[in-house]
């Protein structure tokens, strides 16, 4: 018996810890929403949500843990109700519950949803029950069909994307370094362009300038260089 | 390429530069290439990334002649003689545009962490008789080629995709022979000296084009030995 009590204590302690974590995260998010709404970025907002969702998961894990006794088998039984303020209770609830009074206790210990929520749920349930079963079945079938279709399309698209990605990776060669060098050497230094006969079409100027060298001879380059240099000299003093 | 630029903006640039005594004469440059089959992909990507996506890029079809002027040093062999290149470019598709005379300085690779090549660059518009003028000065034509391609702008940056053609034996624009099966891709920005921050801007843009095209600092000295 004692062992079970200890287990319960430990489980409650763990739950409390998780819930406090969760509360802190939610409070931080609310604080940021209220005070930093101007500078808050969507990704960081999502990050906060991710933290909360993770904490919810851990909380549920703790509840499902083998060592946690089945909480639904336990009953909370209020023994004494008192309208007088209770300091200890106030502290434990951070000032939300001042007294364990007749007014508040039923709300605190309720196991059903809020009356508002309950009412709305009832409305929905009523609406759902009004639909004739055949129509409901039809609608369910139609929805299933649509969802399956969408799912199929997504799967197909994913296959296509993956194929494309692999194809792209295989044919990644979009540039050749040797070509880069050839082109830049040609444009910058005239590599592989010089040996050709040089004359601009319809331009008398360059035609005259290359009067010296014999076209197509590689050895002509040096010869003309000397020639050109001696020509240059008088202008360049 | 300057021939294809909007003449108004060129005049604006010139007057504002004259007024403030600032000449954008430093070219920040990254170069690379893309093979023809992937050129369309790059074209589309650049269209998306660059300004005026709706109207599409400007096209150009230019002829560039490269003239050298040798400054002979006494006793030097011809190979040791210093020479510098002057480039004359004309738009084949727009004969009415002014011709362009361009001086390009030695490309500096700088420190390893410097994002781009830096070279001085001076452009000036001129009339077709510049060729005659240069010849009279003693310049001789070193090589020439034809470029055909697209020009994109992204803010102050200029991206060109150009196919380089060798001039054929027939000396007519029809007998063009492509140098390689690739487009030359150049990403450049002209700025007054000392504005090194723009280099990072260029680097960031170049990163966006990976892995389609690798725009890099190309060492011209290493290309000298490359054949």
Short mmCIF file of C-alpha atoms in Angstrom, two decimals:
data_model
loop_
_atom_site.label_atom_id
_atom_site.label_comp_id
_atom_site.label_asym_id
_atom_site.label_seq_id
_atom_site.Cartn_x
_atom_site.Cartn_y
_atom_site.Cartn_z
CA UNK A 1 0.00 0.00 0.00
CA UNK A 2 2.77 2.36 1.02
CA UNK A 3 4.65 1.56 -2.14
CA UNK A 4 1.69 2.56 -4.24
CA UNK A 5 1.38 5.83 -2.41
CA UNK A 6 5.03 6.56 -3.00
CA UNK A 7 4.58 5.78 -6.66
CA UNK A 8 1.62 8.11 -6.83
CA UNK A 9 3.59 10.87 -5.15
CA UNK A 10 6.46 10.48 -7.56
CA UNK A 11 4.10 10.48 -10.53
CA UNK A 12 2.30 13.58 -9.31
CA UNK A 13 5.62 15.29 -8.75
CA UNK A 14 6.70 14.49 -12.29
CA UNK A 15 3.38 15.67 -13.72
CA UNK A 16 3.58 18.87 -11.77
CA UNK A 17 7.07 19.48 -13.04
CA UNK A 18 6.00 18.99 -16.67
CA UNK A 19 2.93 21.14 -16.26
CA UNK A 20 5.02 23.90 -14.78
CA UNK A 21 7.38 23.72 -17.74
CA UNK A 22 4.43 23.94 -20.06
CA UNK A 23 3.01 26.86 -18.16
CA UNK A 24 6.30 28.73 -18.38
CA UNK A 25 6.47 28.21 -22.14
CA UNK A 26 2.94 29.40 -22.67
CA UNK A 27 3.55 32.39 -20.47
CA UNK A 28 6.70 33.26 -22.41
CA UNK A 29 4.82 33.00 -25.69
CA UNK A 30 2.00 35.18 -24.40
CA UNK A 31 4.48 37.72 -23.09
CA UNK A 32 6.22 37.84 -26.44
CA UNK A 33 2.92 38.19 -28.26
CA UNK A 34 1.95 41.11 -26.10
CA UNK A 35 5.28 42.91 -25.95
CA UNK A 36 7.24 41.95 -29.03
CA UNK A 37 4.49 41.63 -31.57
CA UNK A 38 6.21 44.20 -33.77
CA UNK A 39 9.55 42.44 -33.98
CA UNK A 40 8.38 38.84 -33.56
CA UNK A 41 9.29 36.76 -36.58
CA UNK A 42 7.19 33.89 -37.81
CA UNK A 43 9.95 31.28 -37.50
CA UNK A 44 10.61 32.15 -33.86
CA UNK A 45 6.87 32.07 -33.22
CA UNK A 46 6.75 28.58 -34.70
CA UNK A 47 9.72 27.63 -32.58
CA UNK A 48 7.76 28.57 -29.47
CA UNK A 49 4.90 26.41 -30.67
CA UNK A 50 7.26 23.54 -31.29
CA UNK A 51 8.54 23.81 -27.72
CA UNK A 52 5.00 23.74 -26.35
CA UNK A 53 4.04 20.81 -28.52
CA UNK A 54 7.13 18.92 -27.37
CA UNK A 55 6.28 19.58 -23.75
CA UNK A 56 2.72 18.35 -24.32
CA UNK A 57 4.15 15.14 -25.69
CA UNK A 58 6.42 14.61 -22.69
CA UNK A 59 3.50 15.31 -20.38
CA UNK A 60 1.41 12.65 -22.14
CA UNK A 61 4.34 10.26 -22.01
CA UNK A 62 4.62 10.72 -18.27
CA UNK A 63 0.92 10.01 -17.91
CA UNK A 64 1.17 6.85 -19.98
CA UNK A 65 4.28 5.67 -18.18
CA UNK A 66 4.07 2.21 -16.59
CA UNK A 67 5.16 3.58 -13.27
CA UNK A 68 2.36 6.13 -13.18
CA UNK A 69 -0.71 4.64 -11.51
CA UNK A 70 -3.93 4.83 -13.43
CA UNK A 71 -5.09 8.31 -12.54
CA UNK A 72 -8.65 7.72 -13.65
CA UNK A 73 -9.05 5.15 -10.90
CA UNK A 74 -8.39 7.77 -8.27
CA UNK A 75 -10.97 10.11 -6.86
CA UNK A 76 -10.49 13.53 -5.38
CA UNK A 77 -12.87 13.88 -2.49
CA UNK A 78 -13.30 17.30 -0.93
CA UNK A 79 -13.80 16.80 2.78
CA UNK A 80 -14.19 20.32 4.11
CA UNK A 81 -15.29 23.43 2.32
CA UNK A 82 -14.56 26.75 3.91
CA UNK A 83 -15.40 30.28 2.82
CA UNK A 84 -12.39 31.67 4.72
CA UNK A 85 -9.33 32.72 2.74
CA UNK A 86 -6.57 30.14 2.85
CA UNK A 87 -3.02 31.59 2.56
CA UNK A 88 -1.45 28.29 1.67
CA UNK A 89 -3.91 27.57 -1.09
CA UNK A 90 -3.50 31.08 -2.42
CA UNK A 91 0.24 30.60 -2.64
CA UNK A 92 -0.03 27.17 -4.21
CA UNK A 93 -2.31 28.47 -6.94
CA UNK A 94 -0.38 31.70 -7.46
CA UNK A 95 -3.26 33.81 -6.25
CA UNK A 96 -5.91 32.37 -8.52
CA UNK A 97 -7.83 30.49 -5.83
CA UNK A 98 -8.16 32.39 -2.58
CA UNK A 99 -10.48 30.12 -0.67
CA UNK A 100 -11.67 26.53 -0.98
CA UNK A 101 -15.26 27.71 -0.96
CA UNK A 102 -18.59 26.39 -2.16
CA UNK A 103 -18.51 28.79 -5.00
CA UNK A 104 -15.28 27.71 -6.59
CA UNK A 105 -14.83 24.09 -5.67
CA UNK A 106 -17.33 22.54 -8.10
CA UNK A 107 -15.60 24.35 -10.95
CA UNK A 108 -12.12 23.33 -9.83
CA UNK A 109 -13.01 19.69 -9.46
CA UNK A 110 -15.22 19.34 -12.46
CA UNK A 111 -14.41 16.53 -14.85
CA UNK A 112 -16.67 17.71 -17.61
CA UNK A 113 -15.89 20.51 -20.07
CA UNK A 114 -17.05 24.07 -19.54
CA UNK A 115 -20.83 24.46 -19.86
CA UNK A 116 -20.31 26.62 -22.96
CA UNK A 117 -18.08 24.06 -24.55
CA UNK A 118 -20.40 21.28 -23.54
CA UNK A 119 -23.33 23.06 -25.10
CA UNK A 120 -21.53 23.60 -28.35
CA UNK A 121 -20.42 20.02 -28.45
CA UNK A 122 -23.98 18.92 -27.91
CA UNK A 123 -25.11 21.11 -30.75
CA UNK A 124 -22.57 19.54 -33.06
CA UNK A 125 -23.52 16.09 -32.00
CA UNK A 126 -27.16 16.86 -32.57
CA UNK A 127 -26.44 18.14 -36.02
CA UNK A 128 -24.42 15.08 -36.80
CA UNK A 129 -27.19 12.77 -35.65
CA UNK A 130 -29.74 14.58 -37.82
CA UNK A 131 -27.95 13.54 -40.96
CA UNK A 132 -29.47 10.35 -42.36
CA UNK A 133 -27.03 7.44 -42.16
CA UNK A 134 -27.00 6.86 -45.95
CA UNK A 135 -26.08 10.47 -46.66
CA UNK A 136 -23.43 10.36 -43.96
CA UNK A 137 -21.99 7.21 -45.46
CA UNK A 138 -22.01 8.84 -48.88
CA UNK A 139 -20.24 11.88 -47.58
CA UNK A 140 -17.70 9.74 -45.79
CA UNK A 141 -17.05 7.82 -48.98
CA UNK A 142 -16.71 11.00 -51.00
CA UNK A 143 -14.28 12.47 -48.50
CA UNK A 144 -12.26 9.28 -48.40
CA UNK A 145 -12.12 9.30 -52.16
CA UNK A 146 -10.89 12.90 -52.28
CA UNK A 147 -8.34 12.33 -49.54
CA UNK A 148 -7.06 9.18 -51.21
CA UNK A 149 -6.79 11.02 -54.48
CA UNK A 150 -4.82 13.84 -52.91
CA UNK A 151 -2.60 11.37 -51.13
CA UNK A 152 -1.96 9.56 -54.39
CA UNK A 153 -1.07 12.80 -56.11
CA UNK A 154 1.33 13.76 -53.36
CA UNK A 155 3.00 10.39 -53.51
CA UNK A 156 3.31 10.66 -57.27
CA UNK A 157 4.72 14.16 -57.09
CA UNK A 158 7.19 13.07 -54.47
CA UNK A 159 8.38 10.25 -56.66
CA UNK A 160 8.75 12.69 -59.53
CA UNK A 161 10.68 15.14 -57.41
CA UNK A 162 12.96 12.46 -56.10
CA UNK A 163 13.57 11.19 -59.61
CA UNK A 164 14.28 14.69 -60.79
CA UNK A 165 16.65 15.26 -57.92
CA UNK A 166 18.60 12.12 -58.72
CA UNK A 167 18.65 12.99 -62.41
CA UNK A 168 19.84 16.46 -61.60
CA UNK A 169 22.52 15.13 -59.32
CA UNK A 170 23.65 12.78 -62.06
CA UNK A 171 23.74 15.52 -64.67
CA UNK A 172 25.23 18.07 -62.35
CA UNK A 173 27.81 19.03 -64.92
CA UNK A 174 26.65 22.45 -66.01
CA UNK A 175 30.00 24.08 -66.39
CA UNK A 176 33.41 22.96 -67.57
CA UNK A 177 36.48 24.51 -66.02
CA UNK A 178 38.51 23.97 -69.17
CA UNK A 179 35.96 25.95 -71.18
CA UNK A 180 36.06 28.73 -68.64
CA UNK A 181 39.82 28.93 -68.98
CA UNK A 182 39.72 28.75 -72.76
CA UNK A 183 37.16 31.51 -72.99
CA UNK A 184 38.83 33.81 -70.51
CA UNK A 185 42.23 33.27 -72.02
CA UNK A 186 40.76 34.05 -75.41
CA UNK A 187 38.94 37.19 -74.35
CA UNK A 188 41.60 38.44 -71.98
CA UNK A 189 44.81 37.45 -73.70
CA UNK A 190 43.78 36.52 -77.20
CA UNK A 191 44.76 32.87 -76.85
CA UNK A 192 43.74 30.86 -79.92
CA UNK A 193 42.52 34.03 -81.57
CA UNK A 194 45.82 35.50 -82.62
CA UNK A 195 46.97 32.99 -85.20
CA UNK A 196 44.02 33.68 -87.42
CA UNK A 197 44.28 36.30 -90.10
CA UNK A 198 43.21 39.48 -88.51
CA UNK A 199 41.04 42.01 -90.15
CA UNK A 200 37.76 43.52 -89.29
CA UNK A 201 35.12 43.11 -91.94
CA UNK A 202 34.31 46.36 -93.70
CA UNK A 203 36.96 48.16 -91.71
CA UNK A 204 39.94 49.61 -93.52
CA UNK A 205 41.83 50.41 -90.31
CA UNK A 206 42.68 46.99 -88.95
CA UNK A 207 43.27 45.69 -92.44
CA UNK A 208 46.05 48.17 -92.86
CA UNK A 209 47.45 47.47 -89.46
CA UNK A 210 48.08 43.85 -90.30
CA UNK A 211 49.65 44.45 -93.65
CA UNK A 212 52.95 42.98 -92.45
CA UNK A 213 52.35 39.46 -91.19
CA UNK A 214 51.65 36.57 -93.49
CA UNK A 215 48.27 35.13 -92.55
CA UNK A 216 48.11 31.84 -90.72
CA UNK A 217 51.77 31.54 -89.77
CA UNK A 218 52.56 31.11 -86.14
CA UNK A 219 56.14 32.35 -86.47
CA UNK A 220 54.90 35.62 -87.82
CA UNK A 221 53.91 36.89 -84.40
CA UNK A 222 57.42 37.70 -83.21
CA UNK A 223 58.47 39.11 -86.52
CA UNK A 224 55.58 41.52 -86.61
CA UNK A 225 56.11 42.43 -83.02
CA UNK A 226 59.55 43.76 -83.86
CA UNK A 227 58.20 45.49 -86.86
CA UNK A 228 55.38 47.02 -84.95
CA UNK A 229 57.72 48.11 -82.22
CA UNK A 230 60.00 49.94 -84.61
CA UNK A 231 56.95 51.57 -86.05
CA UNK A 232 55.76 52.58 -82.66
CA UNK A 233 59.00 54.11 -81.57
CA UNK A 234 58.78 57.55 -83.17
CA UNK A 235 55.37 58.14 -81.63
CA UNK A 236 56.36 57.05 -78.25
CA UNK A 237 59.31 59.17 -77.33
CA UNK B 1 28.38 46.36 -74.52
CA UNK B 2 28.46 49.98 -73.62
CA UNK B 3 26.98 50.50 -77.03
CA UNK B 4 23.87 48.70 -75.86
CA UNK B 5 23.53 50.76 -72.75
CA UNK B 6 20.87 53.34 -72.56
CA UNK B 7 22.57 56.54 -73.72
CA UNK B 8 20.68 58.68 -71.20
CA UNK B 9 21.93 56.73 -68.25
CA UNK B 10 25.45 56.93 -69.63
CA UNK B 11 25.19 60.70 -69.84
CA UNK B 12 23.70 60.87 -66.38
CA UNK B 13 26.51 58.80 -65.02
CA UNK B 14 29.08 60.96 -66.71
CA UNK B 15 27.67 64.27 -65.52
CA UNK B 16 27.20 63.09 -61.98
CA UNK B 17 30.71 61.73 -61.99
CA UNK B 18 32.12 64.95 -63.35
CA UNK B 19 30.25 66.97 -60.80
CA UNK B 20 31.54 64.99 -57.88
CA UNK B 21 34.94 64.30 -59.37
CA UNK B 22 34.39 60.59 -58.93
CA UNK B 23 35.13 58.23 -61.73
CA UNK B 24 33.94 54.66 -61.45
CA UNK B 25 37.07 53.13 -62.82
CA UNK B 26 37.48 50.00 -60.72
CA UNK B 27 35.90 46.85 -62.00
CA UNK B 28 35.05 44.11 -59.54
CA UNK B 29 34.88 40.94 -61.54
CA UNK B 30 34.02 37.28 -61.25
CA UNK B 31 34.09 34.94 -64.20
CA UNK B 32 32.86 31.51 -65.08
CA UNK B 33 31.22 29.56 -67.83
CA UNK B 34 28.17 27.46 -68.45
CA UNK B 35 27.81 24.78 -71.09
CA UNK B 36 25.34 25.46 -73.87
CA UNK B 37 22.82 22.84 -72.77
CA UNK B 38 22.50 24.49 -69.37
CA UNK B 39 22.54 28.01 -70.71
CA UNK B 40 18.77 28.18 -70.81
CA UNK B 41 18.50 27.20 -67.17
CA UNK B 42 20.98 29.90 -66.25
CA UNK B 43 19.15 32.34 -68.46
CA UNK B 44 15.90 31.65 -66.65
CA UNK B 45 17.52 31.88 -63.27
CA UNK B 46 19.14 35.19 -64.10
CA UNK B 47 15.85 36.47 -65.42
CA UNK B 48 14.29 35.68 -62.11
CA UNK B 49 17.09 37.12 -60.02
CA UNK B 50 17.82 40.28 -61.94
CA UNK B 51 16.00 43.53 -62.46
CA UNK B 52 13.33 44.02 -65.12
CA UNK B 53 12.23 40.41 -65.04
CA UNK B 54 9.17 41.14 -67.19
CA UNK B 55 10.95 42.76 -70.11
CA UNK B 56 13.73 40.21 -70.15
CA UNK B 57 17.42 40.83 -70.64
CA UNK B 58 19.06 42.95 -73.27
CA UNK B 59 20.75 41.06 -76.02
CA UNK B 60 23.98 42.05 -77.61
CA UNK B 61 25.98 41.09 -80.64
CA UNK B 62 29.33 42.80 -80.50
CA UNK B 63 32.58 42.73 -82.34
CA UNK B 64 35.68 43.41 -80.31
CA UNK B 65 39.09 44.25 -81.67
CA UNK B 66 42.01 44.25 -79.35
CA UNK B 67 44.86 46.62 -80.14
CA UNK B 68 48.24 46.61 -78.49
CA UNK B 69 50.55 49.50 -78.05
CA UNK B 70 54.08 48.47 -77.26
CA UNK B 71 56.16 50.71 -75.10
CA UNK B 72 59.64 49.63 -76.03
CA UNK B 73 62.26 49.67 -73.34
CA UNK B 74 65.86 50.10 -74.49
CA UNK B 75 67.69 46.82 -74.92
CA UNK B 76 64.67 44.70 -74.15
CA UNK B 77 63.73 41.78 -76.31
CA UNK B 78 60.30 42.02 -77.88
CA UNK B 79 58.92 39.59 -75.33
CA UNK B 80 60.05 41.77 -72.47
CA UNK B 81 58.57 44.84 -73.94
CA UNK B 82 55.64 46.11 -72.05
CA UNK B 83 52.49 46.35 -73.97
CA UNK B 84 49.03 47.31 -73.08
CA UNK B 85 45.83 46.47 -74.73
CA UNK B 86 43.09 48.75 -75.92
CA UNK B 87 39.81 47.21 -76.83
CA UNK B 88 37.49 48.60 -79.43
CA UNK B 89 34.02 47.26 -79.47
CA UNK B 90 31.09 47.89 -81.73
CA UNK B 91 27.54 46.64 -81.69
CA UNK B 92 26.88 44.60 -84.80
CA UNK B 93 23.16 44.61 -84.17
CA UNK B 94 23.04 48.38 -83.66
CA UNK B 95 25.37 50.08 -86.16
CA UNK B 96 24.04 53.48 -85.08
CA UNK B 97 25.41 53.09 -81.53
CA UNK B 98 28.72 54.72 -80.72
CA UNK B 99 31.76 52.52 -80.64
CA UNK B 100 33.44 51.80 -77.38
CA UNK B 101 37.07 52.12 -76.47
CA UNK B 102 38.06 50.31 -73.33
CA UNK B 103 41.21 50.05 -71.32
CA UNK B 104 41.50 47.18 -68.88
CA UNK B 105 44.22 47.12 -66.27
CA UNK B 106 46.04 44.12 -64.88
CA UNK B 107 43.60 42.02 -62.87
CA UNK B 108 44.54 41.89 -59.21
CA UNK B 109 43.58 38.83 -57.27
CA UNK B 110 44.58 40.36 -53.98
CA UNK B 111 44.34 38.50 -50.70
CA UNK B 112 42.74 35.12 -50.59
CA UNK B 113 39.78 36.52 -48.72
CA UNK B 114 39.20 39.27 -51.24
CA UNK B 115 35.98 38.13 -52.89
CA UNK B 116 36.55 39.32 -56.44
CA UNK B 117 39.18 40.19 -58.98
CA UNK B 118 39.83 43.90 -59.18
CA UNK B 119 41.02 45.68 -62.25
CA UNK B 120 40.94 49.22 -63.45
CA UNK B 121 38.60 49.81 -66.32
CA UNK B 122 38.05 52.90 -68.39
CA UNK B 123 35.35 53.07 -71.01
CA UNK B 124 34.75 55.79 -73.49
CA UNK B 125 32.38 56.12 -76.37
CA UNK B 126 33.91 57.03 -79.72
CA UNK B 127 33.28 57.16 -83.44
CA UNK B 128 34.15 54.42 -85.93
CA UNK B 129 37.32 56.11 -87.07
CA UNK B 130 38.90 55.22 -83.73
CA UNK B 131 40.40 52.22 -85.51
CA UNK B 132 42.20 54.45 -87.93
CA UNK B 133 43.24 56.71 -85.12
CA UNK B 134 44.73 53.86 -83.12
CA UNK B 135 46.55 52.58 -86.17
CA UNK B 136 48.05 55.99 -86.72
CA UNK B 137 49.19 56.00 -83.12
CA UNK B 138 51.10 52.82 -83.81
CA UNK B 139 48.72 50.35 -82.31
CA UNK B 140 48.37 47.08 -84.05
CA UNK B 141 45.48 44.73 -83.86
CA UNK B 142 46.30 41.70 -81.77
CA UNK B 143 43.15 39.69 -81.99
CA UNK B 144 39.48 40.08 -82.50
CA UNK B 145 36.36 38.15 -81.78
CA UNK B 146 32.61 38.36 -81.82
CA UNK B 147 30.41 38.08 -78.79
CA UNK B 148 26.76 37.28 -78.74
CA UNK B 149 24.69 37.00 -75.65
CA UNK B 150 22.58 38.51 -72.93
CA UNK B 151 23.06 41.31 -70.49
CA UNK B 152 21.34 41.33 -67.13
CA UNK B 153 21.40 43.96 -64.45
CA UNK B 154 20.91 43.61 -60.76
CA UNK B 155 21.23 47.00 -59.12
CA UNK B 156 24.70 48.17 -59.95
CA UNK B 157 25.83 44.70 -60.94
CA UNK B 158 26.07 43.58 -64.50
CA UNK B 159 25.84 39.96 -65.55
CA UNK B 160 26.68 38.90 -69.06
CA UNK B 161 26.31 35.56 -70.71
CA UNK B 162 28.23 35.62 -73.94
CA UNK B 163 29.13 33.16 -76.59
CA UNK B 164 32.59 33.88 -77.98
CA UNK B 165 33.17 33.38 -81.69
CA UNK B 166 36.37 33.30 -83.64
CA UNK B 167 36.31 35.37 -86.82
CA UNK B 168 36.40 33.00 -89.74
CA UNK B 169 38.73 33.07 -92.72
CA UNK B 170 36.09 34.66 -94.87
CA UNK B 171 36.10 37.72 -92.63
CA UNK B 172 32.36 37.91 -92.77
CA UNK B 173 30.10 37.76 -89.76
CA UNK B 174 28.49 34.64 -91.20
CA UNK B 175 31.61 32.53 -90.98
CA UNK B 176 31.76 32.56 -87.22
CA UNK B 177 33.20 29.68 -85.32
CA UNK B 178 32.34 29.21 -81.67
CA UNK B 179 35.37 28.97 -79.41
CA UNK B 180 33.86 26.39 -77.09
CA UNK B 181 30.59 24.72 -76.27
CA UNK B 182 30.09 27.08 -73.38
CA UNK B 183 28.91 30.55 -72.59
CA UNK B 184 31.28 32.87 -70.84
CA UNK B 185 29.58 34.27 -67.76
CA UNK B 186 30.86 37.47 -66.22
CA UNK B 187 29.60 39.25 -63.15
CA UNK B 188 31.01 42.71 -62.79
CA UNK B 189 30.46 46.01 -61.08
CA UNK B 190 32.08 49.33 -61.82
CA UNK B 191 32.74 51.55 -58.85
CA UNK B 192 35.09 54.30 -57.81
CA UNK B 193 38.17 52.99 -56.09
CA UNK B 194 37.96 52.19 -52.42
CA UNK B 195 34.43 50.82 -52.38
CA UNK B 196 35.41 47.34 -51.41
CA UNK B 197 32.09 46.61 -49.75
CA UNK B 198 30.47 46.04 -53.14
CA UNK B 199 32.72 43.04 -53.63
CA UNK B 200 30.78 41.16 -50.98
CA UNK B 201 27.55 42.04 -52.73
CA UNK B 202 28.94 40.43 -55.86
CA UNK B 203 30.08 37.39 -53.95
CA UNK B 204 26.62 36.88 -52.47
CA UNK B 205 25.04 37.08 -55.90
CA UNK B 206 27.57 34.65 -57.33
CA UNK B 207 26.69 32.19 -54.58
CA UNK B 208 23.09 32.24 -55.75
CA UNK B 209 24.12 30.94 -59.15
CA UNK B 210 25.86 27.91 -57.77
CA UNK B 211 26.09 25.09 -58.66
CA UNK B 212 24.85 26.02 -62.10
CA UNK B 213 27.83 28.20 -62.76
CA UNK B 214 30.89 28.68 -60.63
CA UNK B 215 31.88 32.31 -60.75
CA UNK B 216 35.40 32.62 -59.52
CA UNK B 217 38.46 34.75 -59.39
CA UNK B 218 40.45 33.68 -62.41
CA UNK B 219 44.19 34.08 -62.25
CA UNK B 220 45.32 35.49 -65.57
CA UNK B 221 48.94 34.68 -64.87
CA UNK B 222 48.08 31.03 -64.73
CA UNK B 223 46.16 31.34 -67.97
CA UNK B 224 49.29 32.62 -69.71
CA UNK B 225 50.71 29.12 -69.65
CA UNK B 226 47.38 27.52 -70.35
CA UNK B 227 46.79 26.58 -73.93
#
